[in-house]
PDB file of C-alpha atoms and ligand atoms in Angstrom:
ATOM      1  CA  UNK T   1       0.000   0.000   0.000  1.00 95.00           C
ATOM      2  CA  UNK T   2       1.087   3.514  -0.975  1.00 97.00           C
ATOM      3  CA  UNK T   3       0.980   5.956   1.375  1.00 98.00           C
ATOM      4  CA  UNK T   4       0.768   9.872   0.397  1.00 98.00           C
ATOM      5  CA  UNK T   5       1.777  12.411   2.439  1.00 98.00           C
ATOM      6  CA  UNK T   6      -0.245  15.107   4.382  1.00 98.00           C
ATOM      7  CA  UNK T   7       1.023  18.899   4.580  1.00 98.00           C
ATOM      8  CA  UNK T   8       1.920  17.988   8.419  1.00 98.00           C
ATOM      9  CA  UNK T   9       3.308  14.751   7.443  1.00 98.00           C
ATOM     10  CA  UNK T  10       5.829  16.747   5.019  1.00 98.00           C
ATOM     11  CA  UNK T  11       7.041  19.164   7.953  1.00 98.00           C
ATOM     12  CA  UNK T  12       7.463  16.015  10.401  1.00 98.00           C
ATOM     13  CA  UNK T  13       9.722  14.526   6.923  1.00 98.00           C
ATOM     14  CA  UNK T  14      11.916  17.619   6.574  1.00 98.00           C
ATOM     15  CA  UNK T  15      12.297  17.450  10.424  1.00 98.00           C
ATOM     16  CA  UNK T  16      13.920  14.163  10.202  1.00 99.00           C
ATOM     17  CA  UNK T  17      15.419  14.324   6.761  1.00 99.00           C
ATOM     18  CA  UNK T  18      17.251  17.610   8.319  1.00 98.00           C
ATOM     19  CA  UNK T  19      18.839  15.415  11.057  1.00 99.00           C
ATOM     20  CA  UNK T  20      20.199  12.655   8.778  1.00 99.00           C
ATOM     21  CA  UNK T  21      21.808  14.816   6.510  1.00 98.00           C
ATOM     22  CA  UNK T  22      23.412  16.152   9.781  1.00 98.00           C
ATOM     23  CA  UNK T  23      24.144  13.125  10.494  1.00 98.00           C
ATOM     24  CA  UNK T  24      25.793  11.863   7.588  1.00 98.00           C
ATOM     25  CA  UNK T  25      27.783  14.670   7.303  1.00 98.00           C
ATOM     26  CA  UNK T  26      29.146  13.761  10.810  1.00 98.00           C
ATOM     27  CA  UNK T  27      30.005  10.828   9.896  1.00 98.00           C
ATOM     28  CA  UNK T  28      31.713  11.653   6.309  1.00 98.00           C
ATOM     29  CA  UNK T  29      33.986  13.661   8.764  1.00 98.00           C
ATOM     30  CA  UNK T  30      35.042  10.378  10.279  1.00 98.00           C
ATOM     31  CA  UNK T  31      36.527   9.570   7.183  1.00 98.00           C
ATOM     32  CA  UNK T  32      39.580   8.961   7.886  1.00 98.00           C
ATOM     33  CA  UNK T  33      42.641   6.921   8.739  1.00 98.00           C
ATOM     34  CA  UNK T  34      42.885   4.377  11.417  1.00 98.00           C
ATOM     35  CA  UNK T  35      38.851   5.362  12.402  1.00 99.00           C
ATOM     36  CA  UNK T  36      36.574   2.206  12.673  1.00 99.00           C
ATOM     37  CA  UNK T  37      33.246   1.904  11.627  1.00 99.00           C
ATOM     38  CA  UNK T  38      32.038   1.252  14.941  1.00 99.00           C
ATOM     39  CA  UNK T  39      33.500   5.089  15.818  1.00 99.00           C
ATOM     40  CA  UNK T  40      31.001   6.176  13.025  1.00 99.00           C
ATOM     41  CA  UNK T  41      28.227   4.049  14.097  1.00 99.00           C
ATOM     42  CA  UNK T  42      28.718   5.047  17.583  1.00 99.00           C
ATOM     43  CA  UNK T  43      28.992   9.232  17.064  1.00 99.00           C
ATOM     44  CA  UNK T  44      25.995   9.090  14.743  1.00 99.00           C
ATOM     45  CA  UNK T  45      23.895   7.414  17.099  1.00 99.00           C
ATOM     46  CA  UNK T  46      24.816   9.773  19.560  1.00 99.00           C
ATOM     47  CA  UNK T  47      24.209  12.675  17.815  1.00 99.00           C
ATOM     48  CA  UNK T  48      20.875  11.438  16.711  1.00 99.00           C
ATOM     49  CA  UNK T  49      19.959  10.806  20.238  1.00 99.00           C
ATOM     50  CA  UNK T  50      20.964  14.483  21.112  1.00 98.00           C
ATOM     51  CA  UNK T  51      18.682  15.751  18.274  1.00 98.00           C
ATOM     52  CA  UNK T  52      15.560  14.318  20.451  1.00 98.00           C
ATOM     53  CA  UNK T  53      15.272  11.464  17.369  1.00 99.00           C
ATOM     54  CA  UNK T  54      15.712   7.619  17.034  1.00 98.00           C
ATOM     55  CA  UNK T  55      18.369   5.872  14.669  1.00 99.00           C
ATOM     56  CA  UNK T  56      15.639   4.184  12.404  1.00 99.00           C
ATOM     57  CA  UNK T  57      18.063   1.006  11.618  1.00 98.00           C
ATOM     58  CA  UNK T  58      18.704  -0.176  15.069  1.00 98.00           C
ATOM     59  CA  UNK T  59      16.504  -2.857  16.090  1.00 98.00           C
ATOM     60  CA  UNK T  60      15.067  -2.700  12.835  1.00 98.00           C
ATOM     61  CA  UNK T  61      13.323  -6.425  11.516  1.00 96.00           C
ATOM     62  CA  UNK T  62      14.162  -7.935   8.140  1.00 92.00           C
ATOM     63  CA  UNK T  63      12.777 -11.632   7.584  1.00 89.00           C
ATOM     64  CA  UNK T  64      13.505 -12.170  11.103  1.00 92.00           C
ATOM     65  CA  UNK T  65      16.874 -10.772  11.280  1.00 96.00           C
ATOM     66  CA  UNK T  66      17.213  -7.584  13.448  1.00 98.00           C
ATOM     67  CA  UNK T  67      19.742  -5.330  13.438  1.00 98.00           C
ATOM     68  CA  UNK T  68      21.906  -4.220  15.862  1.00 98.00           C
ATOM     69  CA  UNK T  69      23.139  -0.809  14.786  1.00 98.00           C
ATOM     70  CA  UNK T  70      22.437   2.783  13.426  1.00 99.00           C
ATOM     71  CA  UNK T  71      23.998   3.151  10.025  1.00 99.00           C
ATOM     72  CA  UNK T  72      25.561   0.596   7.831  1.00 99.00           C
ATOM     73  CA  UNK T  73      28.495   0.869   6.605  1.00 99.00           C
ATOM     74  CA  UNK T  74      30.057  -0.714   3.194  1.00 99.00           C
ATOM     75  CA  UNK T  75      33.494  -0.270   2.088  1.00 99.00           C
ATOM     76  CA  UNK T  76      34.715  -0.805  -1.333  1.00 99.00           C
ATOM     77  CA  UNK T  77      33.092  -4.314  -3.382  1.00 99.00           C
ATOM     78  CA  UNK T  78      30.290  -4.124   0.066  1.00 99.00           C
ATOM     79  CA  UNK T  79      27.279  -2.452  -2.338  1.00 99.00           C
ATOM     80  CA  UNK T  80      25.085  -1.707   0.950  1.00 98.00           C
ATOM     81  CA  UNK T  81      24.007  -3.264   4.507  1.00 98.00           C
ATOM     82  CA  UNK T  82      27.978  -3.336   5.544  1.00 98.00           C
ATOM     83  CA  UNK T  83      28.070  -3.788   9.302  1.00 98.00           C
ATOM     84  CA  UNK T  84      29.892  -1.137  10.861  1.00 99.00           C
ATOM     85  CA  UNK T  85      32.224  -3.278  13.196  1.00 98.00           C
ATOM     86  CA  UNK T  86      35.079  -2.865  15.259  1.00 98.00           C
ATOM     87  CA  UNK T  87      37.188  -4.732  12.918  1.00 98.00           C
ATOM     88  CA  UNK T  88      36.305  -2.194   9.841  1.00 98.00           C
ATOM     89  CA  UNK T  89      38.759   0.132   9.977  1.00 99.00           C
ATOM     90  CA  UNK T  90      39.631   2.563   7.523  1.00 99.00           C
ATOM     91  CA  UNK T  91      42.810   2.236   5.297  1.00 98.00           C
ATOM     92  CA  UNK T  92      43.102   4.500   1.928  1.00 98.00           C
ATOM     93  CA  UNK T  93      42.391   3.856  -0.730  1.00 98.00           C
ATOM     94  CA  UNK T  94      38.981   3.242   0.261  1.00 98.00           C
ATOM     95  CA  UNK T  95      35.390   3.793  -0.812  1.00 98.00           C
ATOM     96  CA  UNK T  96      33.235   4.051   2.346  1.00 99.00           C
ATOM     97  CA  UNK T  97      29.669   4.115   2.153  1.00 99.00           C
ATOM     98  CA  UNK T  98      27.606   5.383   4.795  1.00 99.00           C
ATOM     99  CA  UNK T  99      23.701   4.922   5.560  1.00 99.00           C
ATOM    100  CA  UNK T 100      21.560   6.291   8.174  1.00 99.00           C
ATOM    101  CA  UNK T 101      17.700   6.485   8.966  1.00 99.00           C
ATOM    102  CA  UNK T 102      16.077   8.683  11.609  1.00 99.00           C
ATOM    103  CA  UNK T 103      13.192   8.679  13.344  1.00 99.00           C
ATOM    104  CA  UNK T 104      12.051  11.573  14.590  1.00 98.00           C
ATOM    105  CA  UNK T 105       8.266  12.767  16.157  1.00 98.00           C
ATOM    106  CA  UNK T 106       6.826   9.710  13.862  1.00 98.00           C
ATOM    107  CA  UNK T 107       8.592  10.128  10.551  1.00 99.00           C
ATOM    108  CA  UNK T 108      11.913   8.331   8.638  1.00 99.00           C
ATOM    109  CA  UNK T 109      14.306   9.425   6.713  1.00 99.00           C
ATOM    110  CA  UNK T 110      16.695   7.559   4.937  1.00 99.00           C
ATOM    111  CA  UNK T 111      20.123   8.999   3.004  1.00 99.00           C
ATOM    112  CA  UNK T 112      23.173   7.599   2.100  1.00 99.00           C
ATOM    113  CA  UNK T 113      26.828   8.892   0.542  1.00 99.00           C
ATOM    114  CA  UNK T 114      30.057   7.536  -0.653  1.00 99.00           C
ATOM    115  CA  UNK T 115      32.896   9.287   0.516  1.00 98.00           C
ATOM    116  CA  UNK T 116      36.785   8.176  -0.931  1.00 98.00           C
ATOM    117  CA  UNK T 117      39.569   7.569   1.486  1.00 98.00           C
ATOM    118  CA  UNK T 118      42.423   8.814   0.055  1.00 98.00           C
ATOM    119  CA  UNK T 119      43.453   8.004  -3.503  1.00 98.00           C
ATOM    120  CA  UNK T 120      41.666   5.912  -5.240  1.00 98.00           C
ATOM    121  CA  UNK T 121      42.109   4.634  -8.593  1.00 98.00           C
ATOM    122  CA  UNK T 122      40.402   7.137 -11.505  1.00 98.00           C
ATOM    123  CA  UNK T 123      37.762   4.710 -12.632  1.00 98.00           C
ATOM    124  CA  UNK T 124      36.919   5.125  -9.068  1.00 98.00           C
ATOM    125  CA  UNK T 125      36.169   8.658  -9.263  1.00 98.00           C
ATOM    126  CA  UNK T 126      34.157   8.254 -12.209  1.00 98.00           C
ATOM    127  CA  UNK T 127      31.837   5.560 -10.281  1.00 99.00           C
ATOM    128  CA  UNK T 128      31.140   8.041  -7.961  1.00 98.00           C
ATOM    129  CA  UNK T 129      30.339  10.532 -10.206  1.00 98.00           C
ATOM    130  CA  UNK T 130      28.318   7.876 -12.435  1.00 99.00           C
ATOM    131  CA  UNK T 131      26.505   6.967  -9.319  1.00 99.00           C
ATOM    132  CA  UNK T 132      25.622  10.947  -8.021  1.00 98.00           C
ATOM    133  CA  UNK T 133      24.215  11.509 -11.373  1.00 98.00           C
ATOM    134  CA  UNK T 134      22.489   8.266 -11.938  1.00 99.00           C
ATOM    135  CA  UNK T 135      20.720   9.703  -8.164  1.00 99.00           C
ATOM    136  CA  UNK T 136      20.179  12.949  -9.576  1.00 98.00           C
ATOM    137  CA  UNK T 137      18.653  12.058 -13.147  1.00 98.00           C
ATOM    138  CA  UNK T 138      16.649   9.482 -11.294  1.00 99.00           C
ATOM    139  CA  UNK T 139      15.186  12.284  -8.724  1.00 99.00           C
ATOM    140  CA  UNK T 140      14.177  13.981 -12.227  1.00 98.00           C
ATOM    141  CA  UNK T 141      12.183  11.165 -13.179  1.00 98.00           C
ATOM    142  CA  UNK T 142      10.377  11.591  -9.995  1.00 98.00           C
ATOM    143  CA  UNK T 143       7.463  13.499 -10.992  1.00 98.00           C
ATOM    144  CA  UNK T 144       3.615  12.877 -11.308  1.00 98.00           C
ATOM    145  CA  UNK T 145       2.654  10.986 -14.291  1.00 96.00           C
ATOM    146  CA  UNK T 146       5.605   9.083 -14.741  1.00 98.00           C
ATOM    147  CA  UNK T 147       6.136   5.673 -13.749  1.00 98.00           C
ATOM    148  CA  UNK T 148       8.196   3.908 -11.445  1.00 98.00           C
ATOM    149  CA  UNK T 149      10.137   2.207 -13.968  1.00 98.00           C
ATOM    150  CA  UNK T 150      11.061   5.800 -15.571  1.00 98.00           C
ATOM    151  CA  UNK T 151      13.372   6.026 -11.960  1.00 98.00           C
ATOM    152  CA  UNK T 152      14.982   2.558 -12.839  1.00 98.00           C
ATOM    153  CA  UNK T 153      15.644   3.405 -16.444  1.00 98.00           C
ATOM    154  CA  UNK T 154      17.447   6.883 -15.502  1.00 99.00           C
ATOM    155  CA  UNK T 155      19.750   4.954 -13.144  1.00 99.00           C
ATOM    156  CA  UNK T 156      20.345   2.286 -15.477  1.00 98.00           C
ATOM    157  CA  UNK T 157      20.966   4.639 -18.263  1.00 98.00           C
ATOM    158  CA  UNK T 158      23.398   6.282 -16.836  1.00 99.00           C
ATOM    159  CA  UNK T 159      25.580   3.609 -14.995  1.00 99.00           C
ATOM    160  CA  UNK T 160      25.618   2.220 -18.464  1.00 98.00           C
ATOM    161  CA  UNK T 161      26.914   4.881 -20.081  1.00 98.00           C
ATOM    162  CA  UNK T 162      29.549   4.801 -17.982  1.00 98.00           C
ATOM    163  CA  UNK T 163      30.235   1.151 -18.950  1.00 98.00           C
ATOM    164  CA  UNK T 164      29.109  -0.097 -15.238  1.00 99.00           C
ATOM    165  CA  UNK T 165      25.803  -2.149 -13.824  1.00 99.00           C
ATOM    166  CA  UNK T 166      23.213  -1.225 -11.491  1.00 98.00           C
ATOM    167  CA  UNK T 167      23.122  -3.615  -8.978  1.00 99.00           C
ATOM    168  CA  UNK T 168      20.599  -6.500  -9.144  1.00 98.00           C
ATOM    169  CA  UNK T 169      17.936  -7.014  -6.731  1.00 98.00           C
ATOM    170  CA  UNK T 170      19.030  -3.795  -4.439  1.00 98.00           C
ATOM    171  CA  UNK T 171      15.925  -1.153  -4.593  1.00 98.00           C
ATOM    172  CA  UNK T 172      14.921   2.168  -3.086  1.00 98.00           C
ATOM    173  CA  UNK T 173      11.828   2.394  -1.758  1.00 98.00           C
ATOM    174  CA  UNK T 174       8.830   4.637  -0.193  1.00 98.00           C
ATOM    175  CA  UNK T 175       9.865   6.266   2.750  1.00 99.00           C
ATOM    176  CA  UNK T 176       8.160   7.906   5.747  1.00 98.00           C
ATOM    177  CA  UNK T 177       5.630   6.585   8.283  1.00 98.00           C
ATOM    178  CA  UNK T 178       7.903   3.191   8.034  1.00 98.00           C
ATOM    179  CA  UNK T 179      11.426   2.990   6.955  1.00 98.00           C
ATOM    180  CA  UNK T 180      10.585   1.043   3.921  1.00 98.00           C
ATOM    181  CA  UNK T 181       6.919   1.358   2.603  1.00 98.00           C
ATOM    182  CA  UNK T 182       5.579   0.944  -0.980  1.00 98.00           C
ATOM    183  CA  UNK T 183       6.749   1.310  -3.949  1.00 98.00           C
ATOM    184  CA  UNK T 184       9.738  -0.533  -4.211  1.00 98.00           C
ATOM    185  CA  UNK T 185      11.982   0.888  -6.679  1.00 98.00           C
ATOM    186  CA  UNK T 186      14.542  -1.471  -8.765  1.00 98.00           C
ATOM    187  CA  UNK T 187      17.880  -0.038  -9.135  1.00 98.00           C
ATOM    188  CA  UNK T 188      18.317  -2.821 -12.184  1.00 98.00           C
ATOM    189  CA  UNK T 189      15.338  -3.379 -14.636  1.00 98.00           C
ATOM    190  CA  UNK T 190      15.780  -6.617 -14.616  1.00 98.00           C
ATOM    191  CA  UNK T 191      13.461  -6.414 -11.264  1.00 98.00           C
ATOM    192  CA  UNK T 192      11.249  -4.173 -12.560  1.00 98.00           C
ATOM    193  CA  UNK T 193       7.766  -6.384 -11.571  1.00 93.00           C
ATOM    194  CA  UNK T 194       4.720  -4.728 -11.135  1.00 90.00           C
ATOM    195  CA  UNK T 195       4.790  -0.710 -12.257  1.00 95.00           C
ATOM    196  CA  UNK T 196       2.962   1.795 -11.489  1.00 97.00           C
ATOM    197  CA  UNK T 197       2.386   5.656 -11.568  1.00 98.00           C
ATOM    198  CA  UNK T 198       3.813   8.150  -9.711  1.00 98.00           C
ATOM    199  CA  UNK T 199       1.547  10.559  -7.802  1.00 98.00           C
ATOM    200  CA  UNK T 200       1.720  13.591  -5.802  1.00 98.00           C
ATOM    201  CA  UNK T 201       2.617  13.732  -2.808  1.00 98.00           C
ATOM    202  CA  UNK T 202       4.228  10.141  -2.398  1.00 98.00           C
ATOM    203  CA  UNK T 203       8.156  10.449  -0.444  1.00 99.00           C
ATOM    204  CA  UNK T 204      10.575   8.304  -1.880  1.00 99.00           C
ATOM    205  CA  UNK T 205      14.038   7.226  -1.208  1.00 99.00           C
ATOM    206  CA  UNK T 206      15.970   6.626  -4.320  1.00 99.00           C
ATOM    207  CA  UNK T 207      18.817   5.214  -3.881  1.00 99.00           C
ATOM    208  CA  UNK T 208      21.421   3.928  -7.048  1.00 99.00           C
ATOM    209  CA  UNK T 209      23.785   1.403  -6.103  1.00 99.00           C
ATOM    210  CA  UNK T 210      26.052   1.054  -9.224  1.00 99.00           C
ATOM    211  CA  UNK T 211      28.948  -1.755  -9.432  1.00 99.00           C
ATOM    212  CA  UNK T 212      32.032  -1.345 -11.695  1.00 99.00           C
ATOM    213  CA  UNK T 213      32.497  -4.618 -12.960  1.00 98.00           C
ATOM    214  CA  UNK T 214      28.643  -6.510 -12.679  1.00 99.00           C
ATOM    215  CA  UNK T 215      25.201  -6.687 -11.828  1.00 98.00           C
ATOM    216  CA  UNK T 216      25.697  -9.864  -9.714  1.00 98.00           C
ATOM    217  CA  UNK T 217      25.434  -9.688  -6.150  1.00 99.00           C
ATOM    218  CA  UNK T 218      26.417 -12.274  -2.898  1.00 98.00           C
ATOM    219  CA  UNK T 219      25.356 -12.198   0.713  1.00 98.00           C
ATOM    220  CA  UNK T 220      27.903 -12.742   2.825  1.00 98.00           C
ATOM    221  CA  UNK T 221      27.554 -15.194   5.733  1.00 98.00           C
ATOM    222  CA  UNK T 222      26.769 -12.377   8.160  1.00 97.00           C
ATOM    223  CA  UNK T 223      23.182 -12.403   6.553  1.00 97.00           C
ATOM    224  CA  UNK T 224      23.346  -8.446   5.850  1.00 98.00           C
ATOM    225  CA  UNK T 225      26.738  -7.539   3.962  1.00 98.00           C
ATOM    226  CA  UNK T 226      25.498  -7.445   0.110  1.00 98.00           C
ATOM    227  CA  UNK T 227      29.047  -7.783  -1.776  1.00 99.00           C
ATOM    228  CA  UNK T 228      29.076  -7.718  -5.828  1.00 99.00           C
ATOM    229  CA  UNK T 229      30.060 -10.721  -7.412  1.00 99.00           C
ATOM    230  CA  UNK T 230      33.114 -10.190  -8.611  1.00 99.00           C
ATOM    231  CA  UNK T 231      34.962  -8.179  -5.747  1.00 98.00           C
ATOM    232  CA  UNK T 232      34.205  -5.205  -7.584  1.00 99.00           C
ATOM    233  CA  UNK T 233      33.948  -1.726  -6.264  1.00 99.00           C
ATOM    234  CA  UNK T 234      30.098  -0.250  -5.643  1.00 99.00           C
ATOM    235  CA  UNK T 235      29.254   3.139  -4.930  1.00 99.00           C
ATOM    236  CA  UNK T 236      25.714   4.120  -3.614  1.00 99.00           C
ATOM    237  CA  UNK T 237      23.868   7.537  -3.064  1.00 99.00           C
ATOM    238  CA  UNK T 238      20.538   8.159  -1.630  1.00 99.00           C
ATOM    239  CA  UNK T 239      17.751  10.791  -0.950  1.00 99.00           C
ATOM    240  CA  UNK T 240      14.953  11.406   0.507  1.00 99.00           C
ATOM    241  CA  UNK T 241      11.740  12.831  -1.791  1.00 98.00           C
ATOM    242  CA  UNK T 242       8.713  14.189  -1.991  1.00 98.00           C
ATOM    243  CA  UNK T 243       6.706  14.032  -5.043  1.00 98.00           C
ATOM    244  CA  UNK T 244       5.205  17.739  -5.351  1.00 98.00           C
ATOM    245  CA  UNK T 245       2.833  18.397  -8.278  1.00 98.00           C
ATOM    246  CA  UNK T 246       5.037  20.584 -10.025  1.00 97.00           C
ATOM    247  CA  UNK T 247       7.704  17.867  -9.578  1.00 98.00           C
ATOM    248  CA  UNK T 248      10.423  16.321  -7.300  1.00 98.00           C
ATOM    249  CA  UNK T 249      11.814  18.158  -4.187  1.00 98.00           C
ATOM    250  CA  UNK T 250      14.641  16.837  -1.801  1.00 98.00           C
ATOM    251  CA  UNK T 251      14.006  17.138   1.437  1.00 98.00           C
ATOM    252  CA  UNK T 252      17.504  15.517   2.250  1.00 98.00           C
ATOM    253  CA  UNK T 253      21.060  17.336   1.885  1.00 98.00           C
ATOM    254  CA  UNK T 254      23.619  16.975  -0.623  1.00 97.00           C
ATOM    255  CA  UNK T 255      26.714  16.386   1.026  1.00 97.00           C
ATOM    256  CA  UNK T 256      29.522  17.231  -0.898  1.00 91.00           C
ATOM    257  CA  UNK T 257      27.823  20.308  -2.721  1.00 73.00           C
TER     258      UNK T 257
HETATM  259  N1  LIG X 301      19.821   1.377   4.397  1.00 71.44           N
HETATM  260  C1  LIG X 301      18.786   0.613   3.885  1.00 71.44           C
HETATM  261  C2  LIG X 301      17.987   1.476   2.965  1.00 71.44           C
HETATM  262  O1  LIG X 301      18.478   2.482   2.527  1.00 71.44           O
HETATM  263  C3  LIG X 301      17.996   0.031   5.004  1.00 71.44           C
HETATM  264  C4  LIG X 301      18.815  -0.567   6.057  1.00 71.44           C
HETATM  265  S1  LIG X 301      17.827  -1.614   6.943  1.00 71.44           S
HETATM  266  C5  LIG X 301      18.858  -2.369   8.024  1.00 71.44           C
HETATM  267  O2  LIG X 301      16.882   1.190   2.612  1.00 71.44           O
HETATM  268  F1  LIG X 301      18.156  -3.283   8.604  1.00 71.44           F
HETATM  269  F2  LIG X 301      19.902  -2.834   7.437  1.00 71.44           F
HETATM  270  F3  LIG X 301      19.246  -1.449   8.872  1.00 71.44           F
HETATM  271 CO1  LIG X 302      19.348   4.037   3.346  1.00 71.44          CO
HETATM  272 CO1  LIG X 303      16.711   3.285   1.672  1.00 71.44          CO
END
């Protein structure tokens, strides 16, 4: 079931969106070095805490898994769901992906960045640019009257272009009253499954997770960590939406301008 958003339900959105991007930034300043992910994990739960709001991921239930922490965290071939662990500690070059959800006065948001650790290889730097615009055509495709599949199309386009591959069976998702509501949203078209229209006032998280060298994807044993198949590097970017009639709005932050 889709659920569309009220004028109050958008104000409680931005609230929460507002904190996350905080938050993220926070932890893109963590960056570095010789930091763990756990440090990350750890400071951005506190400073959601301190901002009177929940971390939406901890204690959160997939198919009877529930997970212990506030962000994940996914470093280089990890596409999304990394665990941010002691033992993950940050060594250039590195691709470190960071996602965090907040809950705050009844609403989620959910955002996501990749930020590089030191220098990494060129081809690198073009994923993550491939991967920021795949998020940013795909936001354009947001808008009422379109479909669904017009969001996985402009990420797939794009990471094409490029010469790399969306990542199968990853999605983004509606976003809101519960971390993960209706529509689903297929990064890949290959599971694009039932379509449907875009309408005002839906909130979205759209979220392109784009692998260098292929669509495949493993878990890993852990039962979270989503790894491409070929130890390739993923980036992944993600917003938070709101379908206006006029067209998309982001009610999340850009975080590197
Ligand atoms: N970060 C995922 C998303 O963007 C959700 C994480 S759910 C968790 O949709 F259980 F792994 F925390
Ligand atoms: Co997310
Ligand atoms: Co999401």
């Amino acid at each position: 079931m889709i659920i569309l958003k009220n004028d109050i339900d958008l104000s409680g959105l931005r609230e929460a969106a507002r904190i996350a991007s905080a938050a993220l930034r926070l932890a893109g300043s963590m960056v570095r070095e010789g930091v763990s992910a756990e440090d990350v994990d750890e400071a951005v739960r506190d400073f959601i805490y301190s901002h009177g709001a929940e971390p939406s991921f901890l204690n959160y239930e997939v198919e009877d898994k529930i997970y212990r922490w506030s962000t994940c965290i996914s470093i280089n071939n990890e596409i999304v769901h990394g665990l941010p662990l002691r033992s993950k500690v940050f060594r250039a070059p590195m691709l470190v992906k960071v996602d965090v959800g907040v809950y705050k006065d009844g609403y989620h948001a959910d955002t996501a960045w990749t930020f590089a650790l030191g220098e990494v290889p060129p081809r690198m730097r073009t994923l993550m640019r491939a991967t920021k615009e795949a998020l940013y055509r795909a936001i354009e495709e947001a808008r009422p009257g379109n479909r669904i599949s017009d969001i996985t199309y402009a990420i797939y386009r794009t990471a094409r272009r490029y010469g790399f591959h969306p990542a199968e069976t990853v999605t983004g998702h509606g976003v809101g009253i519960e971390l993960h509501e209706d529509p689903i949203i297929p990064n890949n078209p290959r599971d694009l499954d039932r379509d449907g229209r875009i309408k005002p006032r839906m909130t979205l998280a759209i979220e392109p997770m784009i692998n260098v060298g292929t669509e495949k994807v493993i878990t890993l044993p852990d039962g979270w960590t989503i790894v491409t198949a070929d130890g390739s590097w993923s980036a992944h970017y993600e917003h938070t939406i709101y379908v206006g009639e006029d067209g998309p709005e982001i009610l999340t932050e850009d975080i590197d301008g």
